[in-house]
N, CA and C atoms as an extended XYZ file, in Angstrom:
618
Properties=species:S:1:pos:R:3:atomname:S:1:resname:S:1:resid:I:1 pbc="F F F"
N        37.216       27.904      -60.982 N   MET     1
C        36.608       28.832      -59.924 CA  MET     1
C        37.326       28.706      -58.701 C   MET     1
N        37.433       27.350      -58.164 N   ALA     2
C        38.132       27.401      -56.908 CA  ALA     2
C        39.545       27.927      -56.700 C   ALA     2
N        40.323       27.693      -58.089 N   ARG     3
C        41.589       28.247      -58.133 CA  ARG     3
C        41.526       29.836      -58.121 C   ARG     3
N        40.639       30.307      -58.751 N   ARG     4
C        40.504       31.904      -58.682 CA  ARG     4
C        40.355       32.304      -57.135 C   ARG     4
N        39.358       31.545      -56.495 N   GLN     5
C        39.044       32.006      -55.123 CA  GLN     5
C        40.378       31.900      -54.297 C   GLN     5
N        41.252       30.875      -54.376 N   ARG     6
C        42.515       30.625      -53.729 CA  ARG     6
C        43.449       31.774      -54.044 C   ARG     6
N        43.375       32.087      -55.252 N   ASN     7
C        44.304       33.153      -55.722 CA  ASN     7
C        43.823       34.665      -55.122 C   ASN     7
N        42.564       34.844      -55.061 N   GLN     8
C        42.084       36.033      -54.410 CA  GLN     8
C        42.355       36.161      -52.963 C   GLN     8
N        42.230       34.954      -52.403 N   THR     9
C        42.522       34.880      -50.934 CA  THR     9
C        44.080       34.991      -50.652 C   THR     9
N        44.879       34.402      -51.556 N   ARG    10
C        46.247       34.786      -51.341 CA  ARG    10
C        46.665       36.254      -51.632 C   ARG    10
N        45.933       36.792      -52.599 N   GLU    11
C        46.068       38.277      -52.857 CA  GLU    11
C        45.719       39.092      -51.904 C   GLU    11
N        44.522       38.860      -51.305 N   TYR    12
C        44.039       39.758      -50.077 CA  TYR    12
C        44.301       39.263      -48.765 C   TYR    12
N        45.426       38.341      -48.631 N   ARG    13
C        45.759       38.053      -47.183 CA  ARG    13
C        46.072       39.219      -46.518 C   ARG    13
N        45.854       39.095      -45.076 N   ASN    14
C        45.933       40.145      -44.178 CA  ASN    14
C        47.581       40.677      -44.026 C   ASN    14
N        47.852       42.025      -44.416 N   PRO    15
C        49.139       42.521      -44.441 CA  PRO    15
C        49.979       42.143      -43.078 C   PRO    15
N        49.361       42.224      -41.924 N   LYS    16
C        50.067       42.005      -40.728 CA  LYS    16
C        50.535       40.418      -40.751 C   LYS    16
N        49.623       39.594      -41.274 N   THR    17
C        50.176       38.173      -41.368 CA  THR    17
C        51.460       38.126      -42.243 C   THR    17
N        51.418       38.813      -43.482 N   ARG    18
C        52.611       38.758      -44.288 CA  ARG    18
C        53.665       39.343      -43.533 C   ARG    18
N        53.530       40.368      -42.778 N   GLU    19
C        54.773       40.948      -42.054 CA  GLU    19
C        55.350       40.058      -41.015 C   GLU    19
N        54.400       39.336      -40.246 N   ARG    20
C        54.868       38.461      -39.227 CA  ARG    20
C        55.727       37.279      -39.881 C   ARG    20
N        55.251       37.003      -41.145 N   GLN    21
C        56.115       35.855      -41.830 CA  GLN    21
C        57.295       36.370      -42.378 C   GLN    21
N        57.387       37.459      -42.705 N   ARG    22
C        58.647       38.263      -43.306 CA  ARG    22
C        59.777       38.291      -41.930 C   ARG    22
N        59.190       38.721      -40.772 N   ARG    23
C        59.889       38.866      -39.731 CA  ARG    23
C        60.514       37.367      -39.275 C   ARG    23
N        59.712       36.538      -39.178 N   THR    24
C        60.146       35.079      -38.939 CA  THR    24
C        61.298       34.608      -39.878 C   THR    24
N        61.019       34.808      -41.099 N   ARG    25
C        62.149       34.353      -42.131 CA  ARG    25
C        63.541       35.069      -41.872 C   ARG    25
N        63.445       36.477      -41.426 N   GLU    26
C        64.601       37.184      -41.258 CA  GLU    26
C        65.233       36.819      -40.013 C   GLU    26
N        64.542       36.429      -38.944 N   LYS    27
C        65.142       35.884      -37.674 CA  LYS    27
C        65.868       34.591      -37.906 C   LYS    27
N        65.251       33.691      -38.873 N   ARG    28
C        65.925       32.594      -39.076 CA  ARG    28
C        67.260       32.674      -39.930 C   ARG    28
N        67.133       33.569      -40.927 N   ARG    29
C        68.431       33.915      -41.635 CA  ARG    29
C        69.550       34.569      -40.615 C   ARG    29
N        68.957       35.454      -39.664 N   ARG    30
C        70.018       36.052      -38.781 CA  ARG    30
C        70.786       35.032      -37.927 C   ARG    30
N        69.651       34.095      -37.239 N   ARG    31
C        70.449       32.896      -36.577 CA  ARG    31
C        71.326       32.089      -37.322 C   ARG    31
N        71.013       31.769      -38.636 N   LYS    32
C        72.109       31.168      -39.463 CA  LYS    32
C        73.347       31.831      -39.754 C   LYS    32
N        73.245       33.270      -39.861 N   THR    33
C        74.377       34.062      -40.150 CA  THR    33
C        75.206       34.269      -38.951 C   THR    33
N        74.542       34.502      -37.892 N   PHE    34
C        75.371       34.870      -36.627 CA  PHE    34
C        75.889       33.739      -35.829 C   PHE    34
N        75.335       32.612      -36.011 N   GLY    35
C        75.694       31.437      -35.361 CA  GLY    35
C        77.313       31.082      -35.367 C   GLY    35
N        77.802       31.049      -36.555 N   PRO    36
C        79.182       30.687      -36.619 CA  PRO    36
C        80.151       31.767      -36.032 C   PRO    36
N        79.641       32.940      -36.234 N   TYR    37
C        80.435       34.225      -35.713 CA  TYR    37
C        80.484       34.082      -34.110 C   TYR    37
N        79.404       33.750      -33.552 N   ILE    38
C        79.359       33.498      -32.062 CA  ILE    38
C        80.219       32.535      -31.604 C   ILE    38
N        80.351       31.305      -32.345 N   LEU    39
C        81.032       30.272      -31.969 CA  LEU    39
C        82.622       30.631      -32.078 C   LEU    39
N        83.116       31.436      -33.117 N   ILE    40
C        84.276       32.070      -33.417 CA  ILE    40
C        84.631       32.968      -32.137 C   ILE    40
N        83.668       33.842      -31.740 N   PHE    41
C        84.093       34.647      -30.744 CA  PHE    41
C        84.403       34.011      -29.480 C   PHE    41
N        83.619       32.862      -29.244 N   ILE    42
C        83.817       32.245      -27.939 CA  ILE    42
C        85.139       31.540      -27.924 C   ILE    42
N        85.562       30.919      -29.177 N   LEU    43
C        86.853       30.268      -29.265 CA  LEU    43
C        88.059       31.190      -29.081 C   LEU    43
N        87.895       32.525      -29.739 N   LEU    44
C        88.866       33.527      -29.577 CA  LEU    44
C        89.053       33.983      -28.186 C   LEU    44
N        87.901       34.137      -27.444 N   SER    45
C        87.954       34.555      -26.129 CA  SER    45
C        88.660       33.599      -25.224 C   SER    45
N        88.342       32.242      -25.448 N   ALA    46
C        88.980       31.360      -24.684 CA  ALA    46
C        90.566       31.326      -24.882 C   ALA    46
N        90.914       31.615      -26.131 N   ALA    47
C        92.401       31.513      -26.524 CA  ALA    47
C        92.991       32.671      -25.906 C   ALA    47
N        92.467       33.908      -25.867 N   ILE    48
C        92.985       35.034      -25.252 CA  ILE    48
C        93.051       34.785      -23.899 C   ILE    48
N        91.978       34.321      -23.292 N   PHE    49
C        91.973       34.087      -21.755 CA  PHE    49
C        93.376       33.066      -21.223 C   PHE    49
N        93.386       32.076      -22.029 N   PHE    50
C        94.342       31.248      -21.582 CA  PHE    50
C        95.873       31.558      -21.970 C   PHE    50
N        95.905       32.300      -23.095 N   GLY    51
C        97.105       32.981      -23.470 CA  GLY    51
C        97.629       34.031      -22.440 C   GLY    51
N        96.562       34.959      -21.888 N   VAL    52
C        96.943       35.948      -20.968 CA  VAL    52
C        97.457       35.142      -19.743 C   VAL    52
N        96.619       34.164      -19.352 N   ARG    53
C        97.026       33.478      -18.118 CA  ARG    53
C        98.340       32.868      -18.273 C   ARG    53
N        98.560       32.257      -19.408 N   SER    54
C       100.190       31.717      -19.466 CA  SER    54
C       101.160       32.700      -19.520 C   SER    54
N       100.907       33.961      -19.973 N   LEU    55
C       101.809       34.944      -19.911 CA  LEU    55
C       102.028       35.661      -18.661 C   LEU    55
N       100.855       35.734      -17.928 N   SER    56
C       100.829       36.316      -16.564 CA  SER    56
C       101.507       35.483      -15.568 C   SER    56
N       101.618       34.217      -15.795 N   HIS    57
C       101.898       33.310      -14.783 CA  HIS    57
C       102.937       32.365      -15.220 C   HIS    57
N       103.864       33.046      -16.167 N   SER    58
C       104.989       32.119      -16.713 CA  SER    58
C       105.920       31.772      -15.482 C   SER    58
N       106.833       30.875      -15.668 N   VAL    59
C       107.820       30.522      -14.678 CA  VAL    59
C       108.639       31.647      -14.308 C   VAL    59
N       109.190       32.261      -15.394 N   ASP    60
C       110.162       33.442      -15.104 CA  ASP    60
C       109.355       34.560      -14.370 C   ASP    60
N       108.154       34.827      -14.629 N   ARG    61
C       107.439       35.873      -14.046 CA  ARG    61
C       107.317       35.378      -12.489 C   ARG    61
N       107.003       34.253      -12.205 N   THR    62
C       106.822       33.639      -10.911 CA  THR    62
C       108.084       33.855      -10.093 C   THR    62
N       109.190       33.492      -10.753 N   VAL    63
C       110.478       33.646      -10.058 CA  VAL    63
C       110.718       35.047       -9.718 C   VAL    63
N       110.385       36.056      -10.643 N   ASP    64
C       110.641       37.432      -10.319 CA  ASP    64
C       109.766       37.849       -9.256 C   ASP    64
N       108.596       37.316       -9.095 N   ARG    65
C       107.788       37.672       -7.967 CA  ARG    65
C       108.257       37.229       -6.580 C   ARG    65
N       108.750       35.973       -6.723 N   ILE    66
C       109.425       35.481       -5.393 CA  ILE    66
C       110.486       36.296       -5.036 C   ILE    66
N       111.524       36.819       -5.840 N   GLU    67
C       112.437       37.486       -5.532 CA  GLU    67
C       112.025       38.953       -4.936 C   GLU    67
N       111.037       39.481       -5.602 N   LYS    68
C       110.520       40.668       -5.153 CA  LYS    68
C       109.881       40.679       -3.813 C   LYS    68
N       109.021       39.453       -3.627 N   SER    69
C       108.444       39.436       -2.052 CA  SER    69
C       109.426       39.266       -1.125 C   SER    69
N       110.527       38.518       -1.392 N   ILE    70
C       111.699       38.379       -0.458 CA  ILE    70
C       112.322       39.678       -0.148 C   ILE    70
N       112.500       40.455       -1.176 N   LYS    71
C       113.180       41.802       -0.939 CA  LYS    71
C       112.381       42.732       -0.324 C   LYS    71
N       111.082       42.658       -0.584 N   THR    72
C       110.141       43.579        0.109 CA  THR    72
C       109.388       43.184        1.168 C   THR    72
N       109.624       41.841        1.614 N   ASP    73
C       108.921       41.282        2.935 CA  ASP    73
C       107.508       41.171        2.610 C   ASP    73
N       107.114       40.841        1.383 N   ASP    74
C       105.496       40.716        1.086 CA  ASP    74
C       105.040       39.392        1.736 C   ASP    74
N       104.827       39.444        2.858 N   VAL    75
C       104.391       38.383        3.688 CA  VAL    75
C       102.819       37.839        2.974 C   VAL    75
N       102.116       38.683        2.509 N   ALA    76
C       100.847       38.328        1.780 CA  ALA    76
C       101.045       37.467        0.655 C   ALA    76
N       101.989       37.968       -0.194 N   PHE    77
C       102.301       36.865       -1.378 CA  PHE    77
C       102.845       35.585       -0.788 C   PHE    77
N       103.766       35.438        0.086 N   MET    78
C       104.248       34.263        0.792 CA  MET    78
C       103.159       33.360        1.086 C   MET    78
N       102.297       33.990        2.079 N   GLU    79
C       101.215       33.301        2.584 CA  GLU    79
C       100.223       32.764        1.575 C   GLU    79
N       100.068       33.394        0.515 N   ASP    80
C        99.044       33.010       -0.516 CA  ASP    80
C        99.679       31.866       -1.511 C   ASP    80
N       100.995       32.036       -1.645 N   ASN    81
C       101.477       31.289       -2.874 CA  ASN    81
C       102.547       30.358       -2.456 C   ASN    81
N       103.337       30.321       -1.422 N   MET    82
C       104.416       29.635       -0.987 CA  MET    82
C       104.182       28.791        0.225 C   MET    82
N       104.990       27.757        0.286 N   ASP    83
C       104.755       26.592        1.240 CA  ASP    83
C       105.013       27.179        2.605 C   ASP    83
N       106.110       27.523        2.842 N   ARG    84
C       106.590       27.823        4.294 CA  ARG    84
C       107.503       29.053        4.490 C   ARG    84
N       107.671       29.772        3.269 N   LEU    85
C       108.704       31.010        3.530 CA  LEU    85
C       108.254       31.985        4.461 C   LEU    85
N       106.925       32.250        4.490 N   ASP    86
C       106.365       33.248        5.507 CA  ASP    86
C       106.823       32.957        7.023 C   ASP    86
N       106.748       31.606        7.277 N   VAL    87
C       107.010       31.130        8.646 CA  VAL    87
C       108.480       31.392        8.977 C   VAL    87
N       109.381       30.854        7.991 N   ILE    88
C       110.814       31.122        8.069 CA  ILE    88
C       111.177       32.553        8.290 C   ILE    88
N       110.484       33.468        7.463 N   PHE    89
C       110.676       34.969        7.647 CA  PHE    89
C       110.441       35.558        9.094 C   PHE    89
N       109.328       34.920        9.560 N   GLU    90
C       108.924       35.336       10.891 CA  GLU    90
C       109.943       34.818       12.022 C   GLU    90
N       110.420       33.632       11.860 N   VAL    91
C       111.406       33.224       12.536 CA  VAL    91
C       112.898       33.989       12.605 C   VAL    91
N       113.157       34.212       11.376 N   LEU    92
C       114.342       35.082       11.045 CA  LEU    92
C       114.426       36.399       11.563 C   LEU    92
N       113.323       37.020       11.571 N   LYS    93
C       113.093       38.503       12.003 CA  LYS    93
C       113.192       38.386       13.591 C   LYS    93
N       112.366       37.468       14.258 N   LYS    94
C       112.387       37.485       15.609 CA  LYS    94
C       113.666       36.855       16.122 C   LYS    94
N       114.432       36.301       15.554 N   SER    95
C       115.683       35.765       15.966 CA  SER    95
C       116.749       36.976       15.974 C   SER    95
N       116.361       37.936       15.148 N   TYR    96
C       117.361       39.074       15.053 CA  TYR    96
C       117.012       40.088       16.165 C   TYR    96
N       115.823       40.382       16.280 N   SER    97
C       115.368       41.419       17.216 CA  SER    97
C       113.911       41.453       17.450 C   SER    97
N       113.422       41.934       18.653 N   GLU    98
C       111.998       42.017       18.915 CA  GLU    98
C       111.514       43.456       18.455 C   GLU    98
N       112.361       44.395       17.982 N   ASP    99
C       111.996       45.640       17.605 CA  ASP    99
C       111.533       45.533       16.125 C   ASP    99
N       110.255       45.823       15.815 N   THR   100
C       109.852       45.702       14.413 CA  THR   100
C       110.641       46.471       13.424 C   THR   100
N       111.103       47.776       13.902 N   GLU   101
C       111.667       48.654       12.996 CA  GLU   101
C       113.106       48.050       12.512 C   GLU   101
N       113.757       47.316       13.547 N   LYS   102
C       115.002       46.823       13.265 CA  LYS   102
C       114.971       45.549       12.488 C   LYS   102
N       113.686       44.799       12.642 N   GLN   103
C       113.481       43.836       11.902 CA  GLN   103
C       113.206       43.950       10.350 C   GLN   103
N       112.416       45.199       10.107 N   ASP   104
C       112.282       45.751        8.730 CA  ASP   104
C       113.540       45.970        8.062 C   ASP   104
N       114.587       46.687        8.815 N   GLU   105
C       115.887       47.131        8.271 CA  GLU   105
C       116.645       45.862        7.917 C   GLU   105
N       116.653       44.832        8.817 N   PHE   106
C       117.355       43.668        8.734 CA  PHE   106
C       117.040       42.969        7.537 C   PHE   106
N       115.797       42.762        7.150 N   ILE   107
C       115.303       42.088        6.035 CA  ILE   107
C       115.593       42.851        4.768 C   ILE   107
N       115.428       44.259        4.867 N   ARG   108
C       115.700       44.997        3.539 CA  ARG   108
C       117.187       44.994        3.193 C   ARG   108
N       118.026       45.068        4.163 N   ASN   109
C       119.480       44.902        4.002 CA  ASN   109
C       119.955       43.616        3.674 C   ASN   109
N       119.444       42.618        4.414 N   ASN   110
C       119.898       41.337        4.248 CA  ASN   110
C       119.771       40.768        2.785 C   ASN   110
N       118.507       41.186        2.205 N   PHE   111
C       118.352       40.752        0.796 CA  PHE   111
C       118.422       41.761       -0.433 C   PHE   111
N       119.162       42.908        0.107 N   LYS   112
C       119.377       43.845       -1.028 CA  LYS   112
C       120.291       43.244       -2.195 C   LYS   112
N       121.274       42.505       -1.852 N   ASN   113
C       121.908       42.025       -2.893 CA  ASN   113
C       121.488       40.512       -3.450 C   ASN   113
N       120.200       40.060       -3.035 N   LEU   114
C       119.813       38.949       -3.585 CA  LEU   114
C       119.622       38.936       -5.056 C   LEU   114
N       119.820       37.772       -5.730 N   ASP   115
C       119.576       37.749       -7.149 CA  ASP   115
C       119.239       36.169       -7.446 C   ASP   115
N       118.053       36.089       -8.106 N   ILE   116
C       117.638       34.644       -8.443 CA  ILE   116
C       117.553       34.548       -9.951 C   ILE   116
N       118.198       33.565      -10.571 N   GLU   117
C       118.218       33.498      -12.074 CA  GLU   117
C       117.747       31.947      -12.293 C   GLU   117
N       116.851       31.900      -13.224 N   VAL   118
C       116.131       30.630      -13.593 CA  VAL   118
C       117.244       29.999      -14.583 C   VAL   118
N       117.716       28.749      -14.273 N   LEU   119
C       118.743       27.883      -15.157 CA  LEU   119
C       117.904       26.884      -16.000 C   LEU   119
N       116.831       26.220      -15.370 N   ASN   120
C       116.249       25.278      -16.152 CA  ASN   120
C       114.839       25.058      -15.652 C   ASN   120
N       113.850       24.626      -16.449 N   LYS   121
C       112.520       24.546      -16.031 CA  LYS   121
C       111.685       23.478      -16.726 C   LYS   121
N       112.197       22.275      -16.564 N   PRO   122
C       111.449       21.189      -17.403 CA  PRO   122
C       109.986       20.845      -16.587 C   PRO   122
N       109.122       20.715      -17.429 N   ASP   123
C       107.629       20.313      -17.091 CA  ASP   123
C       107.902       18.705      -16.489 C   ASP   123
N       107.257       18.574      -15.284 N   ILE   124
C       107.117       17.308      -14.618 CA  ILE   124
C       105.606       17.068      -14.269 C   ILE   124
N       105.305       15.985      -14.015 N   GLU   125
C       103.706       15.636      -13.561 CA  GLU   125
C       103.387       16.684      -12.429 C   GLU   125
N       102.194       17.432      -12.781 N   GLY   126
C       101.626       18.238      -11.908 CA  GLY   126
C       102.292       19.698      -11.903 C   GLY   126
N       103.410       19.942      -12.598 N   GLY   127
C       103.745       21.237      -12.580 CA  GLY   127
C       105.187       21.273      -13.321 C   GLY   127
N       105.946       22.251      -12.610 N   VAL   128
C       107.372       22.560      -13.235 CA  VAL   128
C       108.505       22.456      -12.155 C   VAL   128
N       109.415       21.671      -12.490 N   GLU   129
C       110.714       21.700      -11.447 CA  GLU   129
C       111.807       22.743      -12.032 C   GLU   129
N       111.912       23.747      -11.269 N   VAL   130
C       112.775       24.923      -11.541 CA  VAL   130
C       114.121       24.897      -10.950 C   VAL   130
N       115.054       24.845      -11.731 N   THR   131
C       116.440       24.880      -11.181 CA  THR   131
C       116.829       26.439      -11.171 C   THR   131
N       117.385       26.912      -10.035 N   LEU   132
C       117.645       28.329       -9.970 CA  LEU   132
C       119.088       28.510       -9.527 C   LEU   132
N       119.633       29.582       -9.876 N   LYS   133
C       121.119       30.117       -9.494 CA  LYS   133
C       120.752       31.129       -8.379 C   LYS   133
N       121.074       30.999       -7.132 N   ILE   134
C       120.699       32.018       -6.129 CA  ILE   134
C       122.095       32.598       -5.487 C   ILE   134
N       121.925       33.923       -5.590 N   SER   135
C       123.156       34.700       -5.034 CA  SER   135
C       122.828       35.637       -3.840 C   SER   135
N       123.578       35.495       -2.756 N   ASN   136
C       123.341       36.539       -1.816 CA  ASN   136
C       124.360       36.368       -0.759 C   ASN   136
N       124.489       37.614        0.071 N   ILE   137
C       125.562       37.586        1.310 CA  ILE   137
C       125.153       36.588        2.210 C   ILE   137
N       126.107       36.148        3.081 N   ASN   138
C       125.873       35.244        4.251 CA  ASN   138
C       125.551       36.223        5.416 C   ASN   138
N       124.476       36.304        5.932 N   TYR   139
C       124.192       37.240        6.987 CA  TYR   139
C       124.961       36.881        8.390 C   TYR   139
N       125.211       35.572        8.684 N   VAL   140
C       125.978       35.200        9.573 CA  VAL   140
C       127.461       35.581        9.654 C   VAL   140
N       128.169       35.501        8.612 N   GLU   141
C       129.485       35.821        8.250 CA  GLU   141
C       129.526       37.359        8.314 C   GLU   141
N       128.445       38.044        7.782 N   SER   142
C       128.390       39.597        7.958 CA  SER   142
C       128.488       40.081        9.305 C   SER   142
N       127.764       39.336       10.171 N   PHE   143
C       127.693       39.732       11.491 CA  PHE   143
C       129.061       39.556       12.364 C   PHE   143
N       129.802       38.667       11.751 N   ASN   144
C       131.097       38.483       12.349 CA  ASN   144
C       131.919       39.699       12.341 C   ASN   144
N       131.780       40.486       11.510 N   ALA   145
C       132.546       41.597       11.224 CA  ALA   145
C       132.099       42.912       12.351 C   ALA   145
N       131.002       42.701       12.860 N   VAL   146
C       130.569       43.749       13.725 CA  VAL   146
C       130.233       43.206       15.281 C   VAL   146
N       130.525       41.917       15.345 N   LYS   147
C       129.978       41.397       16.713 CA  LYS   147
C       130.820       41.985       17.816 C   LYS   147
N       131.915       42.455       17.752 N   ASN   148
C       132.833       42.793       18.918 CA  ASN   148
C       132.582       44.405       19.142 C   ASN   148
N       131.625       45.032       18.354 N   LEU   149
C       131.273       46.465       18.637 CA  LEU   149
C       130.400       46.435       19.874 C   LEU   149
N       130.282       47.855       20.500 N   GLU   150
C       129.361       48.006       21.393 CA  GLU   150
C       127.816       47.786       21.017 C   GLU   150
N       127.056       47.318       21.803 N   GLU   151
C       125.685       46.926       21.379 CA  GLU   151
C       125.000       48.080       20.672 C   GLU   151
N       124.968       49.247       21.360 N   GLU   152
C       124.328       50.398       20.871 CA  GLU   152
C       124.817       50.939       19.395 C   GLU   152
N       126.056       50.407       19.034 N   ASN   153
C       126.674       50.919       17.636 CA  ASN   153
C       126.411       49.555       16.836 C   ASN   153
N       126.155       48.519       17.158 N   GLN   154
C       126.271       47.235       16.469 CA  GLN   154
C       125.056       47.203       15.273 C   GLN   154
N       123.804       47.596       15.412 N   HIS   155
C       122.871       47.412       14.365 CA  HIS   155
C       123.162       48.136       13.274 C   HIS   155
N       123.521       49.530       13.479 N   GLU   156
C       123.881       50.384       12.219 CA  GLU   156
C       124.937       49.933       11.507 C   GLU   156
N       126.002       49.490       11.995 N   ALA   157
C       127.147       49.066       11.389 CA  ALA   157
C       126.770       47.649       10.738 C   ALA   157
N       126.054       46.755       11.350 N   TYR   158
C       125.579       45.587       10.748 CA  TYR   158
C       124.817       45.899        9.444 C   TYR   158
N       123.984       46.770        9.427 N   MET   159
C       123.098       47.160        8.228 CA  MET   159
C       123.963       47.616        7.274 C   MET   159
N       124.923       48.448        7.444 N   LYS   160
C       125.954       48.809        6.455 CA  LYS   160
C       126.718       47.610        5.829 C   LYS   160
N       127.095       46.698        6.785 N   GLU   161
C       127.832       45.590        6.389 CA  GLU   161
C       127.048       44.634        5.547 C   GLU   161
N       125.803       44.506        5.726 N   LEU   162
C       124.878       43.772        4.808 CA  LEU   162
C       124.621       44.276        3.586 C   LEU   162
N       124.609       45.626        3.338 N   SER   163
C       124.088       46.282        2.228 CA  SER   163
C       125.279       46.975        1.370 C   SER   163
N       126.525       46.871        1.779 N   LYS   164
C       127.534       47.497        1.276 CA  LYS   164
C       127.718       46.900       -0.081 C   LYS   164
N       128.317       48.000       -1.056 N   ASP   165
C       128.737       47.526       -2.288 CA  ASP   165
C       130.024       46.689       -2.331 C   ASP   165
N       130.098       45.546       -3.067 N   GLY   166
C       131.188       44.730       -3.136 CA  GLY   166
C       131.205       43.774       -1.964 C   GLY   166
N       130.018       43.329       -1.424 N   ALA   167
C       129.932       42.409       -0.369 CA  ALA   167
C       130.285       41.168       -0.841 C   ALA   167
N       130.711       40.225       -0.043 N   ASP   168
C       130.958       38.736       -0.506 CA  ASP   168
C       129.740       37.980       -0.726 C   ASP   168
N       129.496       37.746       -1.825 N   ILE   169
C       128.290       37.271       -2.413 CA  ILE   169
C       128.584       35.748       -2.737 C   ILE   169
N       127.590       34.844       -2.066 N   LYS   170
C       127.918       33.390       -2.349 CA  LYS   170
C       126.739       32.918       -3.258 C   LYS   170
N       127.024       32.038       -4.087 N   SER   171
C       125.973       31.492       -5.238 CA  SER   171
C       125.866       30.094       -4.876 C   SER   171
N       124.555       29.625       -5.229 N   THR   172
C       124.289       28.205       -5.177 CA  THR   172
C       123.276       27.790       -6.060 C   THR   172
N       123.215       26.661       -6.461 N   ASP   173
C       122.007       26.211       -7.294 CA  ASP   173
C       120.999       25.439       -6.454 C   ASP   173
N       119.721       25.691       -6.581 N   ALA   174
C       118.602       25.030       -5.875 CA  ALA   174
C       117.381       24.808       -6.646 C   ALA   174
N       116.669       24.022       -6.372 N   LYS   175
C       115.309       23.727       -7.078 CA  LYS   175
C       114.217       24.049       -6.118 C   LYS   175
N       113.188       24.484       -6.957 N   ILE   176
C       111.818       24.575       -6.359 CA  ILE   176
C       110.741       23.916       -7.325 C   ILE   176
N       109.732       23.622       -6.666 N   PHE   177
C       108.699       22.943       -7.533 CA  PHE   177
C       107.409       23.900       -7.518 C   PHE   177
N       106.953       24.250       -8.781 N   LEU   178
C       105.846       25.018       -9.040 CA  LEU   178
C       104.699       24.153       -9.458 C   LEU   178
N       103.763       24.007       -8.446 N   LYS   179
C       102.625       23.112       -8.702 CA  LYS   179
C       101.415       23.994       -9.494 C   LYS   179
N       100.959       23.485      -10.447 N   ARG   180
C        99.948       24.310      -11.274 CA  ARG   180
C        98.724       24.265      -10.584 C   ARG   180
N        98.043       25.491      -10.527 N   LYS   181
C        96.673       25.677      -10.197 CA  LYS   181
C        95.918       26.607      -11.215 C   LYS   181
N        94.590       26.909      -11.000 N   LEU   182
C        93.991       27.488      -12.110 CA  LEU   182
C        94.560       28.787      -12.362 C   LEU   182
N        94.975       29.703      -11.494 N   PHE   183
C        95.738       30.811      -11.761 CA  PHE   183
C        97.141       30.877      -11.208 C   PHE   183
N        98.126       30.545      -11.978 N   GLY   184
C        99.392       30.633      -11.506 CA  GLY   184
C        99.963       29.299      -10.971 C   GLY   184
N       100.767       29.545       -9.793 N   TYR   185
C       101.517       28.272       -9.365 CA  TYR   185
C       101.441       28.329       -7.831 C   TYR   185
N       101.464       27.033       -7.293 N   GLU   186
C       101.753       27.026       -5.794 CA  GLU   186
C       103.203       26.527       -5.688 C   GLU   186
N       103.919       27.289       -4.922 N   ILE   187
C       105.411       27.160       -4.928 CA  ILE   187
C       105.866       26.461       -3.766 C   ILE   187
N       106.666       25.485       -3.975 N   TYR   188
C       107.278       24.735       -2.660 CA  TYR   188
C       108.713       24.761       -2.919 C   TYR   188
N       109.187       25.320       -1.796 N   GLU   189
C       110.684       25.661       -1.568 CA  GLU   189
C       111.433       24.428       -1.049 C   GLU   189
N       112.710       24.352       -1.439 N   SER   190
C       113.567       23.160       -0.879 CA  SER   190
C       114.528       23.713        0.121 C   SER   190
N       115.066       22.805        0.871 N   ARG   191
C       116.122       23.400        1.857 CA  ARG   191
C       117.255       24.127        1.180 C   ARG   191
N       117.640       23.646       -0.072 N   GLU   192
C       118.722       24.382       -0.879 CA  GLU   192
C       118.285       25.748       -1.226 C   GLU   192
N       116.864       25.876       -1.544 N   PHE   193
C       116.464       27.231       -1.815 CA  PHE   193
C       116.520       28.293       -0.728 C   PHE   193
N       116.108       27.759        0.484 N   ILE   194
C       116.206       28.443        1.732 CA  ILE   194
C       117.727       28.939        1.956 C   ILE   194
N       118.608       27.910        1.966 N   ASN   195
C       120.067       27.970        2.041 CA  ASN   195
C       120.667       28.984        1.201 C   ASN   195
N       120.045       29.135        0.021 N   GLY   196
C       120.690       29.978       -1.141 CA  GLY   196
C       120.256       31.346       -0.735 C   GLY   196
N       118.862       31.746       -0.412 N   ILE   197
C       118.629       32.892       -0.270 CA  ILE   197
C       119.444       33.627        1.076 C   ILE   197
N       119.726       32.766        1.843 N   LEU   198
C       120.466       33.042        3.183 CA  LEU   198
C       122.089       33.134        2.957 C   LEU   198
N       122.417       32.927        1.752 N   GLY   199
C       123.802       33.067        1.352 CA  GLY   199
C       124.565       31.836        1.925 C   GLY   199
N       124.069       30.673        2.287 N   GLY   200
C       124.701       29.465        2.618 CA  GLY   200
C       124.786       29.537        4.111 C   GLY   200
N       123.841       30.266        4.861 N   ALA   201
C       124.079       30.438        6.344 CA  ALA   201
C       123.546       29.120        7.048 C   ALA   201
N       122.837       28.214        6.240 N   LEU   202
C       122.421       26.928        6.969 CA  LEU   202
C       123.569       25.958        6.914 C   LEU   202
N       124.640       26.221        6.147 N   ASP   203
C       125.769       25.327        6.047 CA  ASP   203
C       126.616       25.361        7.304 C   ASP   203
N       126.408       26.530        8.128 N   LEU   204
C       127.205       26.725        9.325 CA  LEU   204
C       126.508       26.097       10.494 C   LEU   204
N       125.266       25.451       10.248 N   VAL   205
C       124.694       24.861       11.411 CA  VAL   205
C       125.171       23.411       11.505 C   VAL   205
N       125.715       23.178       12.594 N   LYS   206
C       126.226       21.742       12.823 CA  LYS   206
C       125.161       20.829       13.139 C   LYS   206
């Protein structure tokens, strides 16, 4: 008799209660089903993030950015990523002229022939030591070709001398250090690097 009553109770259980229990079971199954997929998605996202980071901030890409920033006088890039090149550029421009238009023309023509090539890039503690082959004209020697001209004609002639095809290009090897940071590198220039982009002009300083 008691068993029959339990069966009747089970048979006439509230439909809402059965529905709640069914939903609870489904949620448990869903959690078990989607859990591994969520973990896989997180791992894939992390792999893509670090892969894109590595691609976007590779050594070769960084060196290309350095060359571009020099040729275009991108002071913002220099200030954000380089150790002292922005200060050197400021001195270089003001040593040539106080006229900002002439400064811009000087930088553009002085670095028109600049070429920077990666020779070696071994990993060392904290970053990468990059050996570069740097080629450019020597702006001091180029000025010697026009220094005897009248001052009013000197600037235009000098700009042509700096940017002409077949200019006397000097090449040198130099190292820079790329210190790793979360996104990309912090760039530390050497004296040889500065001398290289100036076409060996520092060699003329006694």
